[in-house]
Coordinates of C-alpha atoms in Angstrom, one line a residue:
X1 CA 0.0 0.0 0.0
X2 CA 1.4 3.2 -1.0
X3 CA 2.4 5.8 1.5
X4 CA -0.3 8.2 2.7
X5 CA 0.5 12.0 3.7
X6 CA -0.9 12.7 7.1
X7 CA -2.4 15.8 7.8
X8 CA -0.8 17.8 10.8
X9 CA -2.4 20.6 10.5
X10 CA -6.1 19.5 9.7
X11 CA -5.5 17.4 12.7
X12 CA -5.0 20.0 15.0
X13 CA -7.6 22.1 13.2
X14 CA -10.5 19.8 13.6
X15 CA -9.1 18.0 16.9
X16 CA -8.6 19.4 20.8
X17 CA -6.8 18.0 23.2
X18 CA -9.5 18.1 25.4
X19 CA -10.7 15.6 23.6
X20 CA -7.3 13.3 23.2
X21 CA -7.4 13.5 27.0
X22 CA -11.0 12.1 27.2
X23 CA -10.2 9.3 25.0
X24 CA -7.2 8.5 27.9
X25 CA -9.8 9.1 30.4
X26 CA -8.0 11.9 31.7
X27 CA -10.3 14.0 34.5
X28 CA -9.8 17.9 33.8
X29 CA -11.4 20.2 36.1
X30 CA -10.2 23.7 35.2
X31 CA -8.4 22.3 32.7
X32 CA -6.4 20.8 35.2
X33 CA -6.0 16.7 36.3
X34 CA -3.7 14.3 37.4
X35 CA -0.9 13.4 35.1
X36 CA -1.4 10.6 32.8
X37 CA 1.9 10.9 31.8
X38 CA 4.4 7.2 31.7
X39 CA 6.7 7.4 34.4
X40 CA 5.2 10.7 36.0
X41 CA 5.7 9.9 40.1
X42 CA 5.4 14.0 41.2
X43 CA 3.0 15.6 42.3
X44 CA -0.9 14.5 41.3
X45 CA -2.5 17.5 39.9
X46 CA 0.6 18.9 37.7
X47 CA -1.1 18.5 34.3
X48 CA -2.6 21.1 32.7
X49 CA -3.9 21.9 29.3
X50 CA -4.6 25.0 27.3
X51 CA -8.0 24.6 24.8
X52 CA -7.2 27.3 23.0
X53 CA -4.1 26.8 22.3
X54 CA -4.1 23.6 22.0
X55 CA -1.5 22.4 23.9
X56 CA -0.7 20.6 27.0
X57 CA 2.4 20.9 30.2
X58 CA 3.3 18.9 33.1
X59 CA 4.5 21.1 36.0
X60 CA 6.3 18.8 37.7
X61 CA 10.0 18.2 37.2
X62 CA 10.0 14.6 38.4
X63 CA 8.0 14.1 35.1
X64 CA 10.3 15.9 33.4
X65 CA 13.3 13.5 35.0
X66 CA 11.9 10.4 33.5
X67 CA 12.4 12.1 30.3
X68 CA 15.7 13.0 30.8
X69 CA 14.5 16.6 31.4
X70 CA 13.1 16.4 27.7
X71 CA 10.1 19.0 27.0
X72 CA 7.0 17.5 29.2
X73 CA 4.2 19.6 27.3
X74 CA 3.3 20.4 23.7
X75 CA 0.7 20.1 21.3
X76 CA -2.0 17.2 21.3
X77 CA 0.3 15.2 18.2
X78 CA 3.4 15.3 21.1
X79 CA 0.4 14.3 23.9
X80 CA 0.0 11.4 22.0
X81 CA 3.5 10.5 21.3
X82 CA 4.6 10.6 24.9
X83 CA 1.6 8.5 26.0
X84 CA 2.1 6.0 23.0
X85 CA 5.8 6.4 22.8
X86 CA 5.8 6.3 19.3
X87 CA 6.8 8.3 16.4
X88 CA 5.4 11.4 15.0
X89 CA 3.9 9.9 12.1
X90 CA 2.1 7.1 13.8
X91 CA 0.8 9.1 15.9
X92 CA -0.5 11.6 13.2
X93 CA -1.9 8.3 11.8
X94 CA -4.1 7.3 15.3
X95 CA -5.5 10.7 15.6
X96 CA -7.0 10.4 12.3
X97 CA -8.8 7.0 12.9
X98 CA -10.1 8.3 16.0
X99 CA -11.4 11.1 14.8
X100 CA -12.5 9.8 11.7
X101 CA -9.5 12.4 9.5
X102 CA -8.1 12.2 6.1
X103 CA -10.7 8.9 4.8
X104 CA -10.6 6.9 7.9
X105 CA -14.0 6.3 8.8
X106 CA -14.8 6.7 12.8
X107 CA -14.3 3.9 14.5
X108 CA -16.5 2.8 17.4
X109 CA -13.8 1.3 19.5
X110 CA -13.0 2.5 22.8
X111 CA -10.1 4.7 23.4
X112 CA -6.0 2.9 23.6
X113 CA -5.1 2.2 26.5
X114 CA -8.0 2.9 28.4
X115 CA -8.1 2.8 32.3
X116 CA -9.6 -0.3 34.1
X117 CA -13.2 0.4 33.9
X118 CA -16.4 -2.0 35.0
X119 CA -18.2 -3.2 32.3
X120 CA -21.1 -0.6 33.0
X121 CA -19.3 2.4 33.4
X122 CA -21.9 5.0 35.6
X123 CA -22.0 7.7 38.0
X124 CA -23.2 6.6 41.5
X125 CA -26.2 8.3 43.4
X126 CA -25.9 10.1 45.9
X127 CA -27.9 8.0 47.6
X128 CA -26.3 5.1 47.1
X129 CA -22.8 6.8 48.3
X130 CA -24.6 8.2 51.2
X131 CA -27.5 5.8 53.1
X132 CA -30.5 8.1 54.0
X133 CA -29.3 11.4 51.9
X134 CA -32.3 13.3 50.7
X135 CA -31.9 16.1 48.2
X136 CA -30.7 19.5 49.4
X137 CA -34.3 21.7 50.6
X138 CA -32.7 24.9 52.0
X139 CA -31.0 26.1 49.0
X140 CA -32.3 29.8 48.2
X141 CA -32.5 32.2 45.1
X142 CA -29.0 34.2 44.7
X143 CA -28.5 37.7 43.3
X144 CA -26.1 36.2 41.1
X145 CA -28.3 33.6 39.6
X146 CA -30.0 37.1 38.4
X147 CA -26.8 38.4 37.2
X148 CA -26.7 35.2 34.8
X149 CA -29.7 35.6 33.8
X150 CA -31.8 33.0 35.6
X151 CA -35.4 33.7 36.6
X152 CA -36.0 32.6 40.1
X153 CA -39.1 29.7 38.4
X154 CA -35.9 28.5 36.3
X155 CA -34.1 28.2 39.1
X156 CA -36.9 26.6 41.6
X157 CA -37.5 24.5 38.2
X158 CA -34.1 23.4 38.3
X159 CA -33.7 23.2 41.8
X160 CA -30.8 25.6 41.8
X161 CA -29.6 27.9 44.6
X162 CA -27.7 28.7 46.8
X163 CA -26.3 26.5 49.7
X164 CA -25.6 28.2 53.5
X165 CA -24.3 24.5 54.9
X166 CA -22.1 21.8 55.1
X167 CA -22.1 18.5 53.5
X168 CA -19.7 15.6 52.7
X169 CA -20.3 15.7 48.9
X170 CA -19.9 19.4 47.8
X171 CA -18.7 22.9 49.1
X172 CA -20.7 25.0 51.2
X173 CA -21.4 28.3 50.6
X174 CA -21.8 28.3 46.7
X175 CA -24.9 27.9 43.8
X176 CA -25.5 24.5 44.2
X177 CA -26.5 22.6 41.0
X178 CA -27.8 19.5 41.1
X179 CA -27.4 16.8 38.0
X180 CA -29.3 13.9 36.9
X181 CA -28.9 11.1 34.9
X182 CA -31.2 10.3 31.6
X183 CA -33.2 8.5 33.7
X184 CA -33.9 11.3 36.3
X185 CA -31.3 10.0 39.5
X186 CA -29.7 12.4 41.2
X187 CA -26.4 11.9 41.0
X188 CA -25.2 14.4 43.0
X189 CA -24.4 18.7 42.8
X190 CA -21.9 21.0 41.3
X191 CA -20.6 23.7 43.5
X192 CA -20.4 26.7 41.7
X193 CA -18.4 29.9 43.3
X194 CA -20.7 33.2 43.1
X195 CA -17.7 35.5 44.4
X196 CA -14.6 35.0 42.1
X197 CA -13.2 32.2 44.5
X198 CA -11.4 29.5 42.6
X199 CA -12.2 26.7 42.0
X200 CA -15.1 28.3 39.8
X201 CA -16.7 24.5 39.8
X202 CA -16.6 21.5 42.6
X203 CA -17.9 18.2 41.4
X204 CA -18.4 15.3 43.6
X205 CA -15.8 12.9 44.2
X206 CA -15.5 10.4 41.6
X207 CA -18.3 11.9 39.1
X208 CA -17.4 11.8 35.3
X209 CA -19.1 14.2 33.2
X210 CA -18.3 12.3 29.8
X211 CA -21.1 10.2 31.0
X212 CA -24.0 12.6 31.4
X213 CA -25.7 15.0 29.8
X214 CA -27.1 18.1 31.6
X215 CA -30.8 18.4 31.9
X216 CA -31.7 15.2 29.5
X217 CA -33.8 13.9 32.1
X218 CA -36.5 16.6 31.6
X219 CA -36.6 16.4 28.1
X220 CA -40.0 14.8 26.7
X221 CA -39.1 11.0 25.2
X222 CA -40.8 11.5 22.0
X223 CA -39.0 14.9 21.0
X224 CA -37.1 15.1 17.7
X225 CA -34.1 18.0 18.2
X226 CA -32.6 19.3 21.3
X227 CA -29.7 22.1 21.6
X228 CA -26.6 21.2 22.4
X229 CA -24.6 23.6 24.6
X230 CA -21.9 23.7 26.8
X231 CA -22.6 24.7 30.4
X232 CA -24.9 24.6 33.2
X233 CA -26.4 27.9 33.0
X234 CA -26.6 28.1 28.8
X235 CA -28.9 25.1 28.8
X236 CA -31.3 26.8 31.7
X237 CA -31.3 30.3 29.8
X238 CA -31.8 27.7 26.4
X239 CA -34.7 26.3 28.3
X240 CA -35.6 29.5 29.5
X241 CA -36.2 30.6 26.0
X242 CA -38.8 27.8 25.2
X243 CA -36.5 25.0 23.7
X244 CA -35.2 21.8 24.5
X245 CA -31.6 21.7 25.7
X246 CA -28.5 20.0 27.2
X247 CA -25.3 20.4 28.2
X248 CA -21.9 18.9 27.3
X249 CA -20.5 20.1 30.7
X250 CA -17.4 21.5 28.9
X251 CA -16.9 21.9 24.9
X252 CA -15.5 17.8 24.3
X253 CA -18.0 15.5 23.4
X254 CA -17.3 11.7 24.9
X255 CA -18.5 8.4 23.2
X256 CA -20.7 8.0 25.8
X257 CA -22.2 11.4 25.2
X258 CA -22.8 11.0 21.5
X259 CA -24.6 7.7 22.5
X260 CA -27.1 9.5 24.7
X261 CA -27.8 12.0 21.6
X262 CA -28.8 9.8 18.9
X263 CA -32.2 9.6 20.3
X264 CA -33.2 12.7 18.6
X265 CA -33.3 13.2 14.8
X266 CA -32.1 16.9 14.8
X267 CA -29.7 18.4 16.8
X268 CA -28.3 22.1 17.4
X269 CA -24.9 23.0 18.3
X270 CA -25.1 26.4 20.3
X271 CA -21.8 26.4 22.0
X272 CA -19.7 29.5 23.4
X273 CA -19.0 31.9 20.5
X274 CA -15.4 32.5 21.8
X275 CA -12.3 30.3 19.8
X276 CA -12.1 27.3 21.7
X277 CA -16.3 27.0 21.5
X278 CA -16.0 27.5 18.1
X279 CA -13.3 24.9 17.1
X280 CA -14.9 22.6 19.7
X281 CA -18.1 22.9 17.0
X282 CA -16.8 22.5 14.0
X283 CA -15.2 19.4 15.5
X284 CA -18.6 18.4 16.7
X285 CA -20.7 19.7 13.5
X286 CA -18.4 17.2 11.0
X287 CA -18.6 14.3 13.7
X288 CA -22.3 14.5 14.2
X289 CA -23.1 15.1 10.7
X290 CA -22.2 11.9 9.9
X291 CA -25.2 10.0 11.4
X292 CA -27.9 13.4 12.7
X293 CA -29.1 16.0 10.8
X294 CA -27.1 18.8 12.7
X295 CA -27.6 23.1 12.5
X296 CA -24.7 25.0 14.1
X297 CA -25.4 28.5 15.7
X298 CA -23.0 31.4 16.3
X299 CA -24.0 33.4 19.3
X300 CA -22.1 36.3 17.8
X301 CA -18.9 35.7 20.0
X302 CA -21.0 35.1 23.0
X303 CA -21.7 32.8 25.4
X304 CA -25.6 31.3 24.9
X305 CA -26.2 32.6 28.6
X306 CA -25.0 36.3 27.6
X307 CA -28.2 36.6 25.4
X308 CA -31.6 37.3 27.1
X309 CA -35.0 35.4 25.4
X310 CA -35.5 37.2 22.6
X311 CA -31.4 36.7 21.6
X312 CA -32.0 33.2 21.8
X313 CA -35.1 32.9 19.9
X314 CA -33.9 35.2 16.9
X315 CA -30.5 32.9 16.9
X316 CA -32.2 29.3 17.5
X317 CA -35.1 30.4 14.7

């Protein structure tokens, strides 16, 4: 078989390492996990990676010992090398049948080297972590939930609000969100910060978001399209608006994720109108087209829950 020129740069046009990471089951929150690195034994949460850019680094120089002090961050074709330990153009040449690049055709096969997983990969309830836990009751309508947009029936429809106590499965003193799987469990809350602390998100311990999608559970089981967005508070001001709509949790889109969407017939892409939203769909818009009819929608280099009602309805048609 003749030699086939692989494409470097319509690689890391149409791919982001966000996504390379998912397929190692890397956890990112931030845009910051635990080293998946071979032969990284420093500290845990050393990796980072920039979406925008592209790119990823490994703060800590023990990682940077075991490769003989040898660059420990790059682009998502070096990611890829250094997990693989392979050349350049093999690894050119698994990026492109993962993503389905250059005439390979998407393969449904899980990701290389993936981590130990059971055989029905979910997120545990609450309720199963915790004997006896109820969902939260005193959480209370926030002036920032305002700021964001959110009408206070969103947010009693959502049960979001803000949290005065403690609890052993998220932070106190933040907007508490809670999350569902398709089915309607809770499976626990997401701690967001209302006054610039840092984290700006708290998951619970051990949830995955490629496994979810935010606010499925109320969609109705015989509708055709939903919208597709990428955070918490997009898909309440999308729902907000009158439409049906989920979100991705982040701008990646897992296998697990697409499996969950190909219930519906038509679906929207109405991610963040910044760069990295914008790579993220046209990434999405060529992998999704493949199987869904698919519409993507600029929000005019704007986040969907920047734009009040109207916005959204002149946008979403």
């Amino acid at each position: 078989m003749p030699d086939r020129r692989i494409d470097f740069a319509a690689i890391k046009k149409a791919v982001n390492i966000e996504e390379v990471c998912t397929r190692y089951g890397v956890e990112l929150r931030n845009y910051r996990g635990n080293c998946p690195l071979p032969g990284h034994t420093g500290s845990k949460a050393s990796f980072t990676i920039n979406a925008k850019k592209n790119v990823f680094n490994c703060h800590s120089r023990s990682c940077a010992a075991t490769r003989k002090y040898r660059e420990t961050g790059g682009d998502l074709i070096a990611f890829v090398m250094a997990m693989e330990n392979c050349s350049v153009s093999a690894a050119g040449t698994m990026l492109e049948q993962w993503f389905g690049l250059n005439g390979h055709p998407r393969p449904e096969a899980r990701a290389p080297n993936p981590k130990p997983e059971p055989e029905a990969e979910v997120n545990i309830p609450l309720a199963v972590k915790y004997p006896g836990f109820q969902a939260l009751k005193d959480v209370a309508y926030h002036d920032y939930l305002a700021t964001r947009g959110i009408s206070k029936e969103t947010a009693d429809a959502f049960g979001v609000g803000y949290f005065p106590g403690k609890s052993s499965w998220l932070a106190d003193h933040r907007i508490v969100i809670p999350i569902h799987n398709e089915k309607g469990k809770l499976l626990g809350y997401a701690g967001r910060a209302h006054d610039g602390a840092e984290p700006k998100y708290l998951f619970p311990k051990g949830f995955r978001k490629g496994l979810e999608l935010y606010n499925l559970h109320r969609i109705p089981a015989d509708a055709e399209e939903v919208v597709i967005t990428e955070g918490f508070f997009d898909a309440m001001k999308v729902y907000q608006a009158g439409y049906n709509a989920v979100a991705l949790m982040g701008c990646s889109l897992s296998e697990a994720q697409e499996k969950l969407l190909m219930r519906f017939k038509c679906l929207t892409l109405f991610l963040d109108g910044d760069d990295p939203g914008k790579a993220a769909s046209a990434t999405l818009l060529a992998r999704l087209a493949r199987t869904r009819f698919v519409r993507n929608i600029n929000p005019n280099d704007k986040q969907p829950d920047q734009l009040g009602p109207e916005e959204v309805q002149s946008l979403l048609g």
